[in-house]
Short mmCIF file of C-alpha atoms in Angstrom, two decimals:
data_model
loop_
_atom_site.label_atom_id
_atom_site.label_comp_id
_atom_site.label_asym_id
_atom_site.label_seq_id
_atom_site.Cartn_x
_atom_site.Cartn_y
_atom_site.Cartn_z
CA UNK A 1 0.00 0.00 0.00
CA UNK A 2 2.80 2.40 0.94
CA UNK A 3 4.57 1.66 -2.36
CA UNK A 4 1.36 2.38 -4.23
CA UNK A 5 0.89 5.70 -2.41
CA UNK A 6 4.52 6.67 -3.09
CA UNK A 7 4.03 5.76 -6.72
CA UNK A 8 0.93 7.93 -7.00
CA UNK A 9 2.73 10.85 -5.33
CA UNK A 10 5.66 10.45 -7.73
CA UNK A 11 3.28 10.33 -10.69
CA UNK A 12 1.54 13.52 -9.51
CA UNK A 13 4.90 15.25 -9.19
CA UNK A 14 5.91 14.21 -12.72
CA UNK A 15 2.59 15.46 -14.14
CA UNK A 16 2.94 18.77 -12.31
CA UNK A 17 6.47 19.28 -13.63
CA UNK A 18 5.35 18.49 -17.17
CA UNK A 19 2.47 20.99 -16.95
CA UNK A 20 4.76 23.71 -15.55
CA UNK A 21 7.35 23.09 -18.26
CA UNK A 22 4.72 23.12 -20.99
CA UNK A 23 3.19 26.38 -19.73
CA UNK A 24 6.59 28.05 -19.54
CA UNK A 25 7.43 26.98 -23.08
CA UNK A 26 4.16 28.33 -24.44
CA UNK A 27 4.62 31.63 -22.62
CA UNK A 28 8.12 32.12 -24.02
CA UNK A 29 6.94 31.33 -27.53
CA UNK A 30 9.62 28.69 -28.07
CA UNK A 31 7.21 26.13 -29.49
CA UNK A 32 3.95 26.54 -31.30
CA UNK A 33 2.70 23.12 -30.17
CA UNK A 34 3.78 20.75 -27.39
CA UNK A 35 2.00 17.56 -26.43
CA UNK A 36 2.54 14.88 -23.78
CA UNK A 37 1.80 11.33 -24.94
CA UNK A 38 1.45 8.27 -22.73
CA UNK A 39 4.01 5.90 -24.20
CA UNK A 40 3.29 2.81 -22.16
CA UNK A 41 1.95 1.78 -18.79
CA UNK A 42 3.45 -1.04 -16.82
CA UNK A 43 4.21 -2.23 -13.37
CA UNK A 44 7.06 0.24 -13.06
CA UNK A 45 4.83 3.29 -13.72
CA UNK A 46 3.82 5.61 -16.56
CA UNK A 47 6.33 6.84 -19.13
CA UNK A 48 5.72 10.19 -20.85
CA UNK A 49 7.23 11.36 -24.12
CA UNK A 50 7.33 15.09 -24.96
CA UNK A 51 7.11 15.66 -28.70
CA UNK A 52 7.96 18.93 -30.47
CA UNK A 53 5.52 19.50 -33.33
CA UNK A 54 6.92 22.71 -34.75
CA UNK A 55 9.36 25.37 -33.67
CA UNK A 56 8.45 29.00 -34.29
CA UNK A 57 9.83 32.43 -33.41
CA UNK A 58 7.97 35.39 -32.00
CA UNK A 59 6.37 37.60 -34.63
CA UNK A 60 8.39 40.75 -35.37
CA UNK A 61 6.09 43.75 -35.77
CA UNK A 62 6.89 46.85 -37.83
CA UNK A 63 4.87 49.78 -39.07
CA UNK A 64 4.69 51.24 -42.58
CA UNK A 65 3.49 54.85 -42.70
CA UNK A 66 2.72 57.17 -45.61
CA UNK A 67 2.61 60.97 -45.55
CA UNK A 68 1.13 63.74 -47.72
CA UNK A 69 -1.69 61.87 -49.45
CA UNK A 70 -4.04 60.81 -50.63
CA UNK A 71 -3.01 60.91 -54.27
CA UNK A 72 -5.83 60.24 -56.79
CA UNK A 73 -3.90 57.47 -58.57
CA UNK A 74 -0.85 56.31 -56.63
CA UNK A 75 -2.67 55.90 -53.32
CA UNK A 76 -5.28 53.71 -54.99
CA UNK A 77 -2.49 51.64 -56.54
CA UNK A 78 -0.85 51.30 -53.13
CA UNK A 79 -4.11 50.27 -51.47
CA UNK A 80 -4.63 47.61 -54.13
CA UNK A 81 -1.18 46.17 -53.42
CA UNK A 82 -1.60 46.24 -49.65
CA UNK A 83 -5.00 44.56 -49.89
CA UNK A 84 -3.60 41.81 -52.09
CA UNK A 85 -0.92 41.12 -49.47
CA UNK A 86 -3.20 41.42 -46.46
CA UNK A 87 -1.10 44.26 -45.02
CA UNK A 88 -2.28 47.21 -42.93
CA UNK A 89 -0.54 50.61 -42.96
CA UNK A 90 -0.94 54.04 -41.38
CA UNK A 91 -1.70 57.08 -43.56
CA UNK A 92 -1.00 60.60 -42.36
CA UNK A 93 -3.03 62.71 -44.75
CA UNK A 94 -3.42 66.44 -45.28
CA UNK A 95 -6.84 68.00 -44.88
CA UNK A 96 -6.83 69.61 -48.31
CA UNK A 97 -6.06 66.33 -50.07
CA UNK A 98 -8.64 64.49 -47.98
CA UNK A 99 -11.28 66.99 -49.07
CA UNK A 100 -10.33 66.43 -52.72
CA UNK A 101 -10.44 62.64 -52.47
CA UNK A 102 -12.88 61.59 -49.72
CA UNK A 103 -13.61 58.25 -51.40
CA UNK A 104 -9.99 57.21 -50.96
CA UNK A 105 -10.09 58.19 -47.29
CA UNK A 106 -13.24 56.09 -46.88
CA UNK A 107 -11.53 53.15 -48.56
CA UNK A 108 -8.52 53.43 -46.22
CA UNK A 109 -10.82 53.29 -43.23
CA UNK A 110 -13.00 50.47 -44.55
CA UNK A 111 -9.96 48.30 -45.35
CA UNK A 112 -8.56 48.61 -41.83
CA UNK A 113 -5.78 51.12 -42.30
CA UNK A 114 -5.18 53.80 -39.69
CA UNK A 115 -5.63 57.43 -40.68
CA UNK A 116 -3.76 60.25 -38.99
CA UNK A 117 -3.47 64.03 -39.24
CA UNK A 118 -0.69 65.69 -41.27
CA UNK A 119 -2.05 69.26 -40.93
CA UNK A 120 -4.30 70.86 -43.53
CA UNK A 121 -1.73 72.30 -45.92
CA UNK A 122 1.47 70.52 -44.82
CA UNK A 123 2.33 73.44 -42.57
CA UNK A 124 5.60 73.23 -40.65
CA UNK A 125 5.45 74.42 -37.07
CA UNK A 126 7.73 77.37 -36.42
CA UNK A 127 8.44 79.83 -33.65
CA UNK A 128 5.65 82.23 -34.62
CA UNK A 129 2.81 80.13 -36.10
CA UNK A 130 1.67 77.92 -33.22
CA UNK A 131 -1.94 79.10 -33.39
CA UNK A 132 -2.11 78.69 -37.17
CA UNK A 133 -0.60 75.21 -36.84
CA UNK A 134 -3.13 74.30 -34.17
CA UNK A 135 -6.00 75.56 -36.33
CA UNK A 136 -4.82 73.39 -39.23
CA UNK A 137 -4.79 70.31 -37.01
CA UNK A 138 -8.28 71.03 -35.75
CA UNK A 139 -9.59 71.69 -39.26
CA UNK A 140 -8.06 68.48 -40.60
CA UNK A 141 -9.52 66.45 -37.72
CA UNK A 142 -12.96 67.84 -38.59
CA UNK A 143 -12.54 66.89 -42.25
CA UNK A 144 -11.41 63.34 -41.47
CA UNK A 145 -14.03 62.73 -38.81
CA UNK A 146 -16.74 63.92 -41.19
CA UNK A 147 -15.56 61.42 -43.83
CA UNK A 148 -14.86 58.40 -41.62
CA UNK A 149 -17.07 59.06 -38.58
CA UNK A 150 -14.03 58.19 -36.43
CA UNK A 151 -12.03 60.28 -33.99
CA UNK A 152 -8.51 61.20 -35.10
CA UNK A 153 -5.92 60.73 -32.36
CA UNK A 154 -2.54 60.52 -34.08
CA UNK A 155 -0.62 63.30 -35.80
CA UNK A 156 2.52 63.26 -37.93
CA UNK A 157 3.88 66.84 -37.73
CA UNK A 158 5.49 67.87 -41.04
CA UNK A 159 9.28 67.69 -40.81
CA UNK A 160 8.93 66.42 -37.24
CA UNK A 161 8.40 69.90 -35.74
CA UNK A 162 6.18 69.64 -32.67
CA UNK A 163 5.16 71.41 -29.47
CA UNK A 164 4.25 69.15 -26.55
CA UNK A 165 1.65 71.61 -25.30
CA UNK A 166 -0.55 70.56 -28.21
CA UNK A 167 -0.77 67.01 -26.89
CA UNK A 168 -2.92 68.11 -23.97
CA UNK A 169 -4.69 70.95 -25.73
CA UNK A 170 -5.84 68.76 -28.64
CA UNK A 171 -5.64 65.33 -27.00
CA UNK A 172 -3.44 64.11 -29.86
CA UNK A 173 -0.40 61.86 -29.96
CA UNK A 174 2.54 62.76 -32.23
CA UNK A 175 4.09 59.95 -34.27
CA UNK A 176 7.59 60.34 -35.68
CA UNK A 177 9.74 57.66 -37.36
CA UNK A 178 13.10 55.92 -37.19
CA UNK A 179 13.49 54.57 -40.75
CA UNK A 180 13.56 57.14 -43.56
CA UNK A 181 14.64 56.06 -47.08
CA UNK A 182 14.13 59.62 -48.39
CA UNK A 183 11.77 58.29 -51.05
CA UNK A 184 10.33 61.76 -51.64
CA UNK A 185 13.55 63.04 -53.25
CA UNK A 186 14.72 60.01 -55.25
CA UNK A 187 13.36 57.67 -57.90
CA UNK A 188 15.70 54.67 -57.68
CA UNK A 189 13.35 51.96 -56.42
CA UNK A 190 16.08 49.46 -55.56
CA UNK A 191 17.92 52.07 -53.50
CA UNK A 192 14.79 52.96 -51.55
CA UNK A 193 14.11 49.29 -50.86
CA UNK A 194 17.64 48.57 -49.68
CA UNK A 195 17.68 51.59 -47.39
CA UNK A 196 14.75 50.04 -45.54
CA UNK A 197 15.31 46.29 -45.54
CA UNK A 198 19.04 46.22 -44.73
CA UNK A 199 18.86 47.64 -41.21
CA UNK A 200 15.21 47.09 -40.29
CA UNK A 201 14.45 46.01 -36.71
CA UNK A 202 11.40 44.98 -34.74
CA UNK A 203 9.03 47.84 -33.81
CA UNK A 204 10.54 50.22 -36.38
CA UNK A 205 8.31 52.89 -37.93
CA UNK A 206 9.05 53.42 -41.63
CA UNK A 207 8.39 56.81 -43.22
CA UNK A 208 7.32 56.86 -46.87
CA UNK A 209 5.05 58.91 -49.16
CA UNK A 210 2.19 57.85 -51.41
CA UNK A 211 2.57 60.76 -53.82
CA UNK A 212 5.10 59.14 -56.17
CA UNK A 213 5.08 56.09 -58.44
CA UNK A 214 8.59 55.07 -57.37
CA UNK A 215 7.60 55.24 -53.70
CA UNK A 216 4.57 52.99 -54.19
CA UNK A 217 6.58 50.47 -56.22
CA UNK A 218 9.32 50.44 -53.59
CA UNK A 219 6.84 50.15 -50.73
CA UNK A 220 5.28 47.00 -52.15
CA UNK A 221 8.70 45.46 -52.77
CA UNK A 222 9.63 46.30 -49.18
CA UNK A 223 6.49 44.58 -47.97
CA UNK A 224 7.25 41.46 -50.01
CA UNK A 225 10.84 41.21 -48.76
CA UNK A 226 10.01 41.80 -45.11
CA UNK A 227 7.07 39.39 -45.14
CA UNK A 228 9.49 36.71 -46.35
CA UNK A 229 11.77 37.57 -43.43
CA UNK A 230 8.96 36.97 -40.94
CA UNK A 231 7.87 40.54 -40.20
CA UNK A 232 4.25 41.48 -39.59
CA UNK A 233 2.99 44.90 -40.65
CA UNK A 234 0.76 46.59 -38.08
CA UNK A 235 -0.64 50.07 -37.54
CA UNK A 236 1.00 52.75 -35.41
CA UNK A 237 -1.30 52.05 -32.49
CA UNK A 238 -0.04 48.48 -32.13
CA UNK A 239 3.60 49.59 -32.15
CA UNK A 240 3.11 52.34 -29.58
CA UNK A 241 0.81 50.63 -27.10
CA UNK A 242 1.23 46.85 -27.31
#
């Protein structure tokens, strides 16, 4: 009887250790599937075999952002390519372009892309135009909210010029970038692509523009290459707050 009790206690300990190990492995993302199989049962006890089904790595998230649009042709072309690849991006649009092409703004929203504020006329904040800059942000928010029926929270200040006081006054979050291939001033697609994919890292925010054919072509090539490398494209919100 005592041997039987000791055997049951030992079996319980083994099961507990296996469950703890399996939970730790799943939490760390080392394996996508782990299962414990009863190999055989005999007088000496139960033997367990741990089998590894597949080994996977954690998903590496990055964000692709586009400024200055929407463009009546190139943005549509870009949206077609992103939809085909199942990729979501973030678009920082100007109010004046949004007014000219509301259908494209609606499409961005309906297809799950994030839309942010890039001022009304691409105004750069300076030392003497804070109020004008603020008015452009407010005006652009009104335009975008009228089109999409969604609140606009994120802002990409032109040229990165920003005043932190606006964050509380307007309840908006500025979004800058850390990967800039300078696609707005060059047309060599391969060069733009290489400037992004060579040194890309997890949680990077890529700055591009949807106003140029070369930029759109390069962006889709970048997406293809980075998808092959195991990256997942997400919106700004997921990079900043997850």
